[in-house]
């Protein structure tokens, strides 16, 4: 009997269904999974779990496309007719010029089309699947809808999974949604309209499991996954002509018409005077060849290549030559937040304790920096009991590890815990490794229900509690404060907890876009203090609050300011929460400080158009107001990949030349649609790099500003070359025309004209490509 499986229906709505309904619709078993025979049948029906290959032009079509140009048509016709009348040398030279230009174009195009191949490679993983009641490892391509899949810390999800059961499961979805913090997953039934970024009962294909373990049903594979949808968007996005190529195409059409008219007039005039048709045709070809700037395509390529070399020295690698010039005409830069404007490394900035507040210097997971009081004086944890215990809790009640590779520090595990480890190192608490000071005995992991993590430690010094054990706890402020009864004073003595002061301090920190955690201890507990994980500990002593965020890149503020000076608008587009995005935008200078009035209005206060828009607000905008609202706003939060793509399209419809930066899978469609896509080389996904026109080797937003400067210089030099070469070419053509009108012998033949155009004129004009940039190049607005 054949089983009916509604995989397509489930794929789009599984988050809004109860787990048992998903099991029934996919005709699977929540404990034993599919049988081997059923998996084979579904493989035959649904196909392998890979993204579909995109239809592309083959090499032959790409070669032929290089000849699709008005000036090339004229040269090809001239070469063919010249060969027909026996002038084989002239014809050979003409065809050689055409072939050289075609080869240059083919090589550049062949390097630019790899985005969809990279998307497919993301799916090549190994999956743990339950079939016939047994766990087994299979290639991810063999997964089918209805498979029971097991994921745990360190795994990359092989398909879109509807979670059936999980234990403290958290996933890193930053590459897919832009969310900078790991997302806790559970089995809750959600509203059908829940956006992708908020579907906590789904583990999305390509995302990384940072902690815990989960079992889910594969509800979508291959092209039906969320990554598959992005794959479709990337394939549908237009690869736009750059401003330079568009202008050159229009100019070439006009020049072709003028040249053909002049050649026709020359031929007709000579025939009217009784000249030989072959002689007159040679004259017409000579005029056309002389007027056509054959060296222009090669000169443009060489000038752009020089710009590429200059940008490479400034850590910007160009994948498509015309993109060099596009940077110079950019009017809007749409930048992803996480990893582009920010470090994509959680960093503790503030530690609040009942006695005082401390500032923490240094960014990212590197142990560089320190803890200081508000006056800037370095703080010794030994002199501040609350601070010492806060750092100890952050470092010991922790499952993450920090590692250094190639001079860069990264976290293995939860980014929040990585930030706490870095804080302990900066504070010098036992070398940042308090686990040696307090060996762990037991632990209760964090969960969305408990909202805290607790660990039990043996105090090897015997200084904390008669039993030599101490309980450490960290978690959500409200939850931890509710479990605490006391706090430390400045001398380390316990006193009743001022709960209102704690909550007030937490609200103030959270209001600036920081993520706030509370830490607490209970010394003197027994070795069985955590034997019942469902029984929350009581009688805790609150030690302090830790506030952290993903900080802006050091040079990003100056780079944003430089872009504004150059007349280039900068907009932040992120999948992160609106509060976090707004706080970062204020620090970058994209938004007024939160305390200033008029935050959501124009400078004159007459137009109450918001400067910050969420994905839900964008979706609710009427079509006739969409483009205007997008043009005015500066920050877009909680947006989906489809919305990022539409934002770029709306700005282009308003006449903007758009540069889009990003590093994640979710950025790929917009990167491809933008006039110039800019990807991050160090932290970016391969999908983003292959969808982009430019890759930043240092992932620094400031490099974009440098690339814009180089792009403007390239256009200036191209303009100088064109102004040089056009009068030269037209002058040669007019010499031929004058000779025909005067009835004189042709002073120069087509082959000689080609030699002059491809050597003397180009060689002399290329010196203009090396002209230095003007000093005020970044103070003038983008060209129209």
XYZ file of C-alpha atoms in Angstrom:
784
model
C 0.000 0.000 0.000
C 1.375 3.432 -0.985
C 1.478 6.007 1.786
C 0.121 9.496 1.032
C 2.556 12.178 2.137
C 1.680 15.884 1.945
C 5.271 17.145 2.176
C 4.679 20.413 0.349
C 1.740 21.339 2.554
C 3.615 20.531 5.726
C 6.782 22.371 4.646
C 5.149 25.789 4.744
C 2.924 25.363 7.809
C 4.628 22.839 10.099
C 5.387 25.439 12.773
C 1.671 26.086 13.163
C 0.784 22.425 13.666
C 1.075 20.224 16.718
C 3.906 17.709 16.564
C 1.576 14.727 16.324
C -0.216 16.342 13.359
C 3.102 16.730 11.527
C 3.835 13.077 12.265
C 0.473 12.020 10.800
C 0.724 14.213 7.692
C 4.205 12.934 6.912
C 3.212 9.340 7.696
C 6.192 8.639 9.900
C 6.929 7.221 13.360
C 8.132 9.618 16.091
C 10.229 6.873 17.724
C 11.319 4.461 14.976
C 11.408 6.848 12.025
C 10.924 5.592 8.481
C 11.722 2.138 7.220
C 14.533 1.731 4.731
C 12.068 0.740 2.003
C 9.855 3.780 2.635
C 12.893 6.092 2.594
C 13.871 4.685 -0.809
C 10.341 5.250 -2.144
C 10.364 8.842 -0.933
C 13.807 9.428 -2.422
C 12.433 8.354 -5.799
C 9.466 10.708 -5.348
C 11.040 13.811 -3.800
C 14.595 13.501 -5.069
C 17.871 13.993 -3.201
C 18.274 16.571 -0.466
C 20.286 19.003 -2.594
C 19.498 22.380 -4.071
C 18.525 22.307 -7.763
C 21.140 23.290 -10.285
C 20.497 26.617 -11.952
C 20.012 26.802 -15.690
C 22.941 28.725 -17.122
C 24.320 29.636 -20.501
C 26.945 27.207 -21.711
C 30.447 28.264 -22.754
C 29.417 28.576 -26.424
C 26.555 30.949 -25.650
C 28.792 32.969 -23.331
C 31.359 33.309 -26.123
C 28.710 34.383 -28.643
C 27.356 36.930 -26.167
C 30.689 38.765 -26.279
C 29.921 39.749 -29.883
C 26.522 41.226 -28.958
C 27.557 44.869 -29.192
C 26.732 47.535 -31.828
C 30.366 48.512 -32.463
C 31.343 44.851 -32.775
C 28.573 44.340 -35.371
C 30.054 47.104 -37.500
C 33.568 45.658 -37.228
C 32.358 42.125 -38.050
C 30.464 43.368 -41.109
C 33.447 45.425 -42.220
C 35.774 42.445 -41.767
C 33.493 40.075 -43.683
C 33.038 42.395 -46.657
C 36.741 43.294 -46.664
C 37.562 39.587 -46.858
C 34.977 39.222 -49.627
C 36.751 41.748 -51.822
C 40.101 40.066 -51.291
C 41.671 42.365 -48.672
C 42.645 39.479 -46.417
C 45.258 41.321 -44.368
C 42.820 44.082 -43.470
C 40.126 41.510 -42.655
C 42.516 39.496 -40.466
C 43.500 42.528 -38.442
C 39.850 43.536 -37.927
C 38.868 40.039 -36.809
C 41.901 39.825 -34.499
C 40.784 43.023 -32.704
C 37.278 41.615 -32.284
C 38.565 38.286 -30.935
C 40.866 39.958 -28.400
C 38.005 42.004 -26.992
C 35.743 38.921 -26.875
C 38.393 36.885 -25.034
C 38.767 39.566 -22.372
C 35.004 39.686 -21.796
C 34.614 35.889 -21.706
C 37.354 35.446 -19.111
C 35.823 38.069 -16.812
C 32.305 36.613 -17.090
C 33.538 33.084 -16.408
C 34.898 34.225 -13.047
C 31.655 35.854 -11.915
C 29.074 32.997 -11.868
C 29.522 30.672 -8.861
C 26.864 31.663 -6.269
C 24.392 28.814 -6.848
C 27.120 26.156 -6.871
C 28.239 27.387 -3.458
C 24.687 27.233 -2.116
C 24.466 23.606 -3.154
C 27.760 22.790 -1.442
C 26.312 23.955 1.895
C 24.131 20.862 1.962
C 27.004 18.353 1.777
C 27.020 17.089 5.360
C 26.466 13.868 7.285
C 23.210 13.432 9.179
C 22.202 11.225 12.106
C 18.874 9.669 11.178
C 16.635 7.086 12.859
C 15.408 4.390 10.466
C 13.821 1.108 11.442
C 14.274 2.186 15.066
C 18.071 2.479 14.834
C 20.303 5.544 14.667
C 22.619 5.606 11.675
C 24.849 8.066 9.820
C 23.834 8.846 6.250
C 24.900 11.521 3.729
C 22.572 14.496 4.041
C 21.628 14.134 0.357
C 19.763 10.919 1.291
C 17.359 12.588 3.725
C 13.704 12.616 2.724
C 10.588 14.312 4.154
C 9.442 12.349 7.206
C 12.915 11.231 8.300
C 13.545 11.317 12.051
C 16.769 13.319 12.482
C 18.952 13.725 15.580
C 21.057 16.874 16.044
C 23.389 17.877 18.854
C 26.013 20.503 19.666
C 28.422 21.021 16.780
C 26.087 19.631 14.090
C 24.903 21.560 11.065
C 21.216 20.923 10.441
C 20.879 18.878 7.220
C 17.255 19.867 6.465
C 14.403 21.922 7.887
C 13.366 19.999 11.018
C 10.154 20.318 13.048
C 11.337 19.698 16.602
C 9.632 16.800 18.401
C 11.727 16.858 21.558
C 14.850 18.627 22.693
C 17.123 19.128 25.657
C 18.469 22.680 26.067
C 18.710 22.949 22.284
C 20.092 26.244 20.918
C 21.105 27.079 17.350
C 23.160 29.795 15.697
C 20.974 31.230 12.921
C 23.050 34.349 12.209
C 23.949 33.259 8.685
C 20.280 32.639 7.815
C 18.344 35.320 9.707
C 20.946 37.834 10.933
C 20.125 37.055 14.583
C 23.417 37.517 16.432
C 22.531 35.439 19.515
C 21.834 31.676 19.594
C 18.141 30.858 19.535
C 16.573 28.534 22.102
C 14.398 25.837 20.518
C 11.341 24.052 21.899
C 8.329 22.101 20.647
C 5.698 24.854 21.108
C 3.002 25.304 18.478
C 3.296 28.754 16.897
C 1.039 31.014 14.897
C 1.071 30.209 11.180
C 2.150 33.790 10.392
C 5.256 33.578 12.600
C 8.261 34.846 10.602
C 11.216 32.562 9.957
C 13.443 34.321 12.505
C 10.944 33.597 15.317
C 10.102 29.952 14.538
C 11.600 28.450 17.654
C 10.125 25.012 16.981
C 12.101 24.665 13.748
C 15.763 23.866 13.200
C 16.578 25.327 9.801
C 18.808 23.688 7.244
C 22.368 25.005 7.302
C 22.194 26.457 10.830
C 24.629 25.362 13.536
C 23.622 23.673 16.802
C 25.565 25.449 19.575
C 24.296 23.448 22.562
C 21.918 20.694 23.615
C 20.347 17.889 21.658
C 17.154 17.567 19.659
C 15.099 15.136 17.620
C 12.976 16.429 14.766
C 11.141 15.387 11.632
C 12.495 16.524 8.276
C 9.613 18.629 6.970
C 11.467 20.123 4.009
C 14.478 19.008 1.995
C 16.400 20.380 -0.982
C 14.737 23.300 -2.722
C 11.775 23.339 -0.286
C 13.919 24.454 2.677
C 14.437 28.065 3.725
C 17.896 27.921 2.133
C 16.179 26.569 -0.974
C 13.949 29.645 -1.006
C 17.035 31.861 -0.804
C 18.528 29.802 -3.641
C 15.460 30.642 -5.717
C 15.747 34.327 -4.867
C 19.423 34.389 -5.842
C 18.603 32.772 -9.170
C 15.723 35.194 -9.808
C 17.688 38.326 -8.924
C 18.820 40.329 -11.921
C 22.510 40.909 -12.516
C 22.277 44.601 -13.302
C 24.426 46.483 -15.765
C 26.796 48.842 -14.020
C 26.405 52.589 -14.647
C 29.542 52.529 -16.780
C 28.489 49.599 -18.962
C 25.001 51.092 -19.359
C 26.413 54.455 -20.431
C 28.924 52.846 -22.780
C 26.155 50.752 -24.358
C 24.010 53.834 -25.023
C 27.008 55.728 -26.325
C 27.999 52.826 -28.568
C 24.523 52.711 -30.158
C 24.634 56.419 -30.904
C 28.179 56.204 -32.223
C 27.261 53.234 -34.443
C 24.400 55.134 -36.059
C 26.599 58.189 -36.693
C 29.439 56.084 -38.145
C 27.118 54.118 -40.437
C 25.514 57.320 -41.682
C 28.909 58.867 -42.438
C 30.092 55.677 -44.153
C 26.890 55.548 -46.193
C 27.226 59.201 -47.193
C 30.854 58.581 -48.174
C 29.952 55.569 -50.332
C 26.993 57.337 -51.975
C 28.988 60.489 -52.692
C 31.809 58.544 -54.301
C 29.425 56.494 -56.431
C 27.715 59.710 -57.563
C 31.088 60.969 -58.731
C 31.641 57.800 -60.762
C 34.214 56.146 -58.499
C 34.727 52.370 -58.528
C 32.408 50.548 -56.047
C 35.297 48.540 -54.580
C 37.339 51.683 -54.072
C 34.432 53.451 -52.446
C 33.662 50.502 -50.228
C 37.275 50.445 -49.052
C 36.958 54.141 -48.266
C 33.720 53.559 -46.334
C 35.342 50.730 -44.358
C 38.376 52.891 -43.662
C 36.119 55.668 -42.378
C 34.179 53.263 -40.142
C 37.324 51.625 -38.802
C 38.918 55.009 -38.224
C 35.897 56.446 -36.384
C 35.315 53.383 -34.207
C 37.463 53.580 -31.042
C 38.658 49.953 -31.238
C 40.981 50.470 -28.336
C 38.173 51.594 -26.032
C 37.144 48.118 -24.720
C 40.763 47.169 -24.045
C 41.498 50.550 -22.470
C 38.448 50.294 -20.227
C 39.510 46.805 -19.136
C 43.069 47.919 -18.406
C 41.926 51.013 -16.492
C 39.532 48.940 -14.403
C 42.263 46.347 -13.791
C 44.516 49.090 -12.441
C 41.679 50.078 -10.107
C 41.351 46.434 -9.027
C 45.037 46.335 -8.129
C 44.740 49.534 -6.112
C 41.714 48.237 -4.247
C 43.440 44.938 -3.510
C 46.159 46.895 -1.737
C 43.388 48.413 0.387
C 41.969 44.953 1.204
C 39.068 44.946 -1.273
C 39.066 42.133 -3.846
C 36.985 42.797 -6.973
C 35.349 39.798 -8.645
C 33.825 41.692 -11.610
C 35.847 44.443 -13.275
C 32.962 46.888 -13.945
C 32.181 46.820 -10.215
C 35.261 48.985 -9.673
C 33.613 51.938 -11.352
C 30.188 51.227 -9.840
C 31.556 52.037 -6.406
C 32.279 55.556 -7.543
C 28.623 56.208 -8.396
C 27.136 54.554 -5.300
C 24.468 56.675 -3.600
C 23.275 54.219 -0.923
C 25.126 51.548 1.047
C 22.796 48.993 2.620
C 24.834 47.259 5.281
C 24.125 44.138 7.253
C 24.726 44.699 10.969
C 26.054 41.437 12.344
C 29.654 40.866 11.284
C 29.748 43.883 8.981
C 29.184 46.988 11.055
C 29.753 44.988 14.232
C 32.390 42.494 15.345
C 29.977 39.509 15.532
C 31.604 38.761 18.886
C 29.625 39.312 22.071
C 31.498 41.632 24.425
C 30.846 42.562 28.064
C 30.928 46.339 28.471
C 29.486 46.862 31.959
C 29.434 45.021 35.280
C 26.957 46.367 37.837
C 27.267 45.314 41.460
C 25.311 46.464 44.523
C 28.306 48.564 45.582
C 29.290 50.198 42.257
C 29.407 49.972 38.450
C 32.469 48.920 36.456
C 33.381 49.438 32.798
C 35.104 46.745 30.744
C 37.502 47.614 27.927
C 38.482 45.555 24.908
C 36.213 43.981 22.299
C 35.520 40.451 21.185
C 36.770 37.244 22.755
C 40.426 38.269 22.956
C 41.614 38.639 26.569
C 42.957 42.149 25.803
C 41.395 44.816 28.017
C 40.522 45.211 31.644
C 37.947 46.107 34.285
C 37.853 49.723 35.550
C 35.681 51.823 37.811
C 33.808 54.803 36.359
C 36.794 57.056 37.065
C 38.956 54.869 34.829
C 40.987 53.310 37.643
C 41.784 49.604 37.154
C 39.716 47.485 39.530
C 41.228 44.602 41.507
C 38.595 41.889 42.009
C 40.214 40.997 45.341
C 39.172 44.449 46.632
C 35.568 44.085 45.466
C 33.865 40.856 46.639
C 30.792 41.310 44.440
C 32.929 41.900 41.343
C 35.141 38.911 42.128
C 32.190 36.574 42.523
C 30.494 37.943 39.394
C 33.593 37.179 37.337
C 33.943 33.749 38.964
C 30.335 32.839 38.222
C 30.681 33.977 34.598
C 33.825 31.923 34.113
C 32.915 28.749 36.046
C 29.149 28.464 35.452
C 29.978 28.091 31.783
C 30.195 25.383 29.105
C 31.995 27.341 26.379
C 35.701 27.484 25.569
C 37.846 30.127 23.892
C 40.466 29.291 21.280
C 42.985 31.285 19.280
C 43.698 30.518 15.625
C 45.843 32.690 13.409
C 45.818 35.540 15.883
C 42.004 35.615 16.083
C 40.042 34.446 19.108
C 36.786 32.582 18.671
C 34.302 30.828 20.907
C 33.376 27.160 20.815
C 29.877 27.141 22.251
C 27.455 29.880 23.192
C 28.671 33.423 22.293
C 27.230 34.794 25.548
C 29.279 32.339 27.579
C 32.300 33.177 25.446
C 31.907 36.834 26.440
C 31.785 35.827 30.120
C 34.980 33.788 29.738
C 36.709 36.768 28.138
C 35.496 38.950 31.041
C 37.012 36.566 33.584
C 40.329 36.662 31.721
C 40.301 40.458 31.575
C 39.603 40.600 35.316
C 42.497 38.257 36.023
C 40.328 35.873 38.014
C 42.651 32.893 38.424
C 44.042 33.523 34.961
C 40.543 33.490 33.544
C 40.161 29.780 34.356
C 38.141 29.693 37.581
C 37.262 26.059 36.950
C 40.645 25.111 38.430
C 39.846 27.145 41.541
C 36.350 25.682 41.714
C 36.168 22.172 40.191
C 32.652 21.408 38.961
C 30.699 18.674 40.698
C 27.255 18.941 39.074
C 25.299 21.195 36.724
C 21.780 22.127 35.690
C 21.829 23.482 32.116
C 19.954 26.559 30.979
C 16.454 26.087 29.628
C 13.753 28.438 28.428
C 11.560 27.280 31.322
C 14.142 27.643 34.083
C 15.811 30.724 32.549
C 18.989 30.067 34.482
C 22.020 27.772 34.542
C 23.404 26.456 37.837
C 26.604 24.619 38.663
C 27.887 23.078 41.893
C 31.579 23.366 42.689
C 33.957 22.092 45.295
C 35.992 24.888 46.852
C 39.530 23.517 46.909
C 40.649 26.290 49.263
C 37.935 25.426 51.728
C 37.174 29.078 52.168
C 33.566 29.135 51.121
C 31.165 27.215 53.284
C 31.712 24.593 55.908
C 30.999 21.818 53.432
C 33.509 23.125 50.926
C 30.869 23.448 48.176
C 29.460 26.539 46.490
C 26.545 26.865 44.069
C 26.933 29.287 41.157
C 24.023 30.536 39.072
C 23.505 32.881 36.119
C 20.449 33.717 34.051
C 17.653 36.185 33.293
C 17.637 39.117 35.696
C 14.007 38.779 36.815
C 14.376 35.053 37.412
C 17.664 35.262 39.329
C 16.501 38.239 41.401
C 13.414 36.267 42.425
C 15.628 33.443 43.745
C 17.934 35.772 45.709
C 17.442 36.994 49.262
C 20.701 38.815 49.923
C 23.475 40.836 48.284
C 27.050 41.798 49.189
C 28.035 45.185 50.545
C 31.381 46.858 49.852
C 33.093 44.879 52.626
C 31.786 41.529 51.424
C 29.183 41.208 54.179
C 25.697 40.021 53.285
C 22.701 42.314 53.544
C 19.055 42.104 52.423
C 18.615 42.352 48.668
C 17.318 45.649 47.250
C 15.384 43.963 44.452
C 13.944 47.198 43.041
C 17.444 48.672 42.636
C 18.556 45.549 40.768
C 15.607 45.649 38.365
C 15.999 49.389 37.856
C 19.687 48.974 36.961
C 18.841 46.124 34.586
C 16.203 48.255 32.820
C 18.673 51.111 32.365
C 21.268 48.814 30.837
C 18.751 47.056 28.597
C 17.468 50.442 27.434
C 20.813 51.093 25.762
C 20.573 47.927 23.687
C 22.614 45.713 26.003
C 21.807 42.121 26.900
C 21.793 41.780 30.692
C 22.402 38.667 32.810
C 22.392 38.320 36.600
C 24.837 36.231 38.626
C 24.394 34.763 42.099
C 25.993 32.307 44.530
C 25.087 30.240 47.543
C 28.085 29.136 49.614
C 27.933 26.431 52.219
C 25.716 24.003 50.343
C 25.999 20.251 50.394
C 27.163 18.000 47.554
C 23.540 17.110 46.754
C 22.360 20.711 46.206
C 21.530 20.097 42.526
C 20.235 16.547 42.757
C 16.725 17.751 41.864
C 17.062 19.907 38.716
C 13.346 20.762 38.777
C 13.629 22.329 42.230
C 15.112 25.848 41.894
C 17.689 26.808 44.519
C 16.751 29.425 47.086
C 18.563 31.613 49.553
C 20.975 32.895 46.922
C 23.214 35.947 47.210
C 23.083 38.220 44.181
C 26.588 39.244 43.113
C 25.890 41.517 40.145
C 24.669 42.157 36.615
C 26.687 41.649 33.440
C 25.754 43.681 30.342
C 27.037 42.793 26.890
C 26.433 43.380 23.203
C 27.950 42.837 19.784
C 30.045 46.035 19.488
C 30.496 48.211 16.395
C 33.748 47.825 14.532
C 36.358 50.329 15.633
C 36.627 52.068 12.251
C 32.948 51.843 11.306
C 31.942 55.154 12.946
C 34.533 57.133 10.987
C 33.688 55.234 7.809
C 29.975 56.029 8.132
C 30.808 59.694 8.719
C 33.061 59.727 5.635
C 30.298 58.205 3.525
C 27.850 60.868 4.670
C 30.388 63.579 3.793
C 30.696 62.055 0.327
C 26.923 62.174 -0.136
C 26.481 58.413 0.262
C 23.607 57.340 2.518
C 24.192 54.363 4.836
C 21.295 52.138 5.878
C 21.443 49.214 8.305
C 19.494 46.098 7.312
C 19.488 43.293 9.864
C 17.528 40.322 11.084
C 18.306 41.296 14.683
C 15.884 42.799 17.206
C 14.862 46.428 16.776
C 16.211 47.540 20.168
C 19.645 46.095 19.530
C 19.743 47.444 15.972
C 18.700 50.950 17.084
C 21.312 51.058 19.844
C 24.094 50.071 17.441
C 22.817 52.526 14.820
C 22.953 55.375 17.354
C 26.578 54.554 18.175
C 27.450 54.458 14.481
C 25.853 57.827 13.786
C 23.027 56.394 11.676
C 20.418 57.547 14.214
C 20.300 60.480 16.635
C 21.125 59.573 20.243
C 18.098 58.026 22.002
C 17.741 61.078 24.238
C 17.350 63.516 21.345
C 13.847 64.478 20.186
C 12.650 64.029 16.623
C 14.084 60.569 16.333
C 11.314 59.448 13.998
C 10.766 62.667 12.048
C 12.527 64.815 9.489
C 14.757 67.657 10.616
C 11.907 70.172 10.359
C 9.605 67.889 12.332
C 6.902 68.038 9.686
C 7.029 64.502 8.343
C 6.476 61.800 10.952
C 8.119 59.107 8.850
C 10.013 56.569 10.965
C 13.768 56.244 10.807
C 13.496 52.655 12.093
C 11.251 50.055 10.453
C 10.723 46.409 11.335
C 9.954 43.612 8.921
C 6.340 43.537 10.113
C 6.002 47.289 9.541
C 7.473 46.968 6.063
C 4.987 44.234 5.228
C 2.119 46.476 6.365
C 3.157 49.463 4.227
C 0.852 50.248 1.295
C 2.554 49.825 -2.113
C 2.353 53.535 -2.963
C 4.152 54.518 0.269
C 6.729 51.731 0.340
C 9.536 53.274 -1.714
C 9.282 56.656 0.024
C 9.346 55.085 3.506
C 12.328 52.910 2.584
C 14.223 55.853 1.138
C 13.701 57.861 4.340
C 14.358 55.166 6.948
C 17.880 54.388 8.128
C 17.470 51.129 10.078
C 15.517 47.990 9.112
C 15.239 45.324 11.818
C 13.856 41.771 11.874
C 13.709 41.603 8.093
C 13.648 38.414 6.033
C 15.831 37.632 2.983
C 12.851 38.398 0.724
C 12.423 41.786 2.366
C 16.126 42.596 2.012
C 15.798 41.895 -1.697
C 12.704 44.085 -1.993
C 14.408 46.910 -0.083
C 17.240 46.957 -2.606
C 14.778 46.902 -5.497
C 12.762 49.782 -3.995
C 15.866 51.940 -3.627
C 16.886 51.183 -7.213
C 13.428 52.220 -8.381
C 14.026 55.560 -6.652
C 17.078 56.051 -8.855
C 19.739 55.004 -6.366
C 22.899 53.095 -7.187
C 22.883 50.568 -4.342
C 25.797 48.804 -2.698
C 24.712 45.955 -0.414
C 27.054 44.464 2.168
C 26.587 41.200 4.013
C 28.148 37.976 5.202
C 25.336 35.459 5.588
C 23.237 33.164 3.461
C 20.313 35.504 4.102
C 22.186 38.327 2.381
C 22.882 36.460 -0.882
C 19.760 37.447 -2.903
C 20.153 41.137 -2.046
C 23.904 40.985 -2.754
C 23.160 39.675 -6.220
C 20.369 42.173 -6.903
C 22.340 45.221 -5.768
C 24.320 47.297 -8.251
C 27.358 46.125 -6.320
C 27.350 43.345 -3.724
C 30.034 43.474 -1.031
C 30.777 40.329 0.998
C 32.993 39.717 4.017
C 36.088 37.601 3.315
C 36.942 36.414 6.835
C 33.569 35.868 8.496
C 31.376 35.609 5.416
C 29.800 32.455 4.049
C 30.890 31.113 0.663
C 27.387 31.845 -0.611
C 27.728 35.546 0.180
C 31.204 35.733 -1.387
C 30.095 34.074 -4.600
C 27.001 36.266 -4.863
C 29.013 39.461 -4.433
C 31.001 41.633 -6.815
C 33.543 42.625 -4.167
C 34.965 40.797 -1.129
C 36.539 42.591 1.830
C 39.522 40.616 3.071
C 39.447 42.305 6.490
C 35.634 42.343 6.978
C 35.910 46.049 7.844
C 33.164 48.457 6.800
C 35.840 51.168 6.586
C 37.312 49.350 3.588
C 34.103 50.077 1.669
C 34.693 53.804 2.093
C 38.235 53.346 0.729
C 36.850 51.336 -2.202
C 34.316 54.088 -3.002
C 37.205 56.550 -3.140
C 39.130 54.290 -5.530
C 35.994 53.791 -7.647
C 35.563 57.521 -8.081
C 39.184 57.810 -9.122
C 38.725 55.060 -11.710
C 35.760 56.833 -13.294
C 37.663 60.122 -13.439
C 40.525 58.411 -15.265
C 38.158 56.598 -17.648
C 36.544 59.910 -18.490
C 39.948 61.397 -19.251
C 40.782 58.474 -21.573
C 37.479 58.681 -23.462
C 37.885 62.437 -23.897
C 41.357 61.678 -25.312
C 40.509 58.793 -27.662
C 37.210 59.947 -29.225
C 38.588 63.071 -30.948
C 41.505 60.947 -32.206
C 39.215 58.310 -33.729
C 36.738 60.786 -35.166
C 39.625 62.813 -36.603
C 40.870 59.787 -38.527
C 37.409 59.171 -39.907
C 37.010 62.782 -40.989
C 40.352 62.598 -42.828
C 38.918 59.772 -44.937
C 35.692 61.707 -45.494
C 37.594 64.817 -46.572
C 39.709 62.796 -49.023
C 36.592 61.304 -50.643
C 34.859 64.663 -50.865
C 37.976 66.163 -52.460
C 38.384 63.242 -54.844
C 41.887 62.546 -53.561
C 43.644 59.226 -52.998
C 42.931 57.683 -49.594
C 45.725 58.901 -47.301
C 45.494 55.901 -44.964
C 44.204 52.340 -45.282
C 42.049 50.368 -42.788
C 44.983 48.239 -41.568
C 47.079 51.314 -40.903
C 44.197 52.965 -39.035
C 43.805 49.893 -36.834
C 47.520 49.931 -36.090
C 47.344 53.569 -35.030
C 44.230 53.049 -32.907
C 45.530 49.938 -31.128
C 49.080 51.161 -30.515
C 49.779 54.863 -30.643
C 46.386 56.167 -29.446
C 45.837 53.510 -26.762
C 49.437 53.511 -25.553
C 49.491 57.270 -25.145
C 46.027 57.399 -23.577
C 46.721 54.641 -21.044
C 48.994 56.997 -19.144
C 45.785 58.677 -17.979
C 44.804 55.474 -16.135
C 47.636 56.084 -13.676
C 46.569 59.609 -12.787
C 46.401 60.154 -8.992
C 43.043 60.854 -7.359
C 41.971 64.420 -6.702
C 42.144 65.463 -3.067
C 38.518 66.563 -2.858
C 37.198 63.388 -4.473
C 35.402 62.280 -1.263
C 33.849 65.669 -0.530
C 31.792 65.917 -3.697
C 28.423 64.170 -4.084
C 28.012 61.038 -6.224
C 27.702 61.804 -9.928
C 24.291 61.712 -11.521
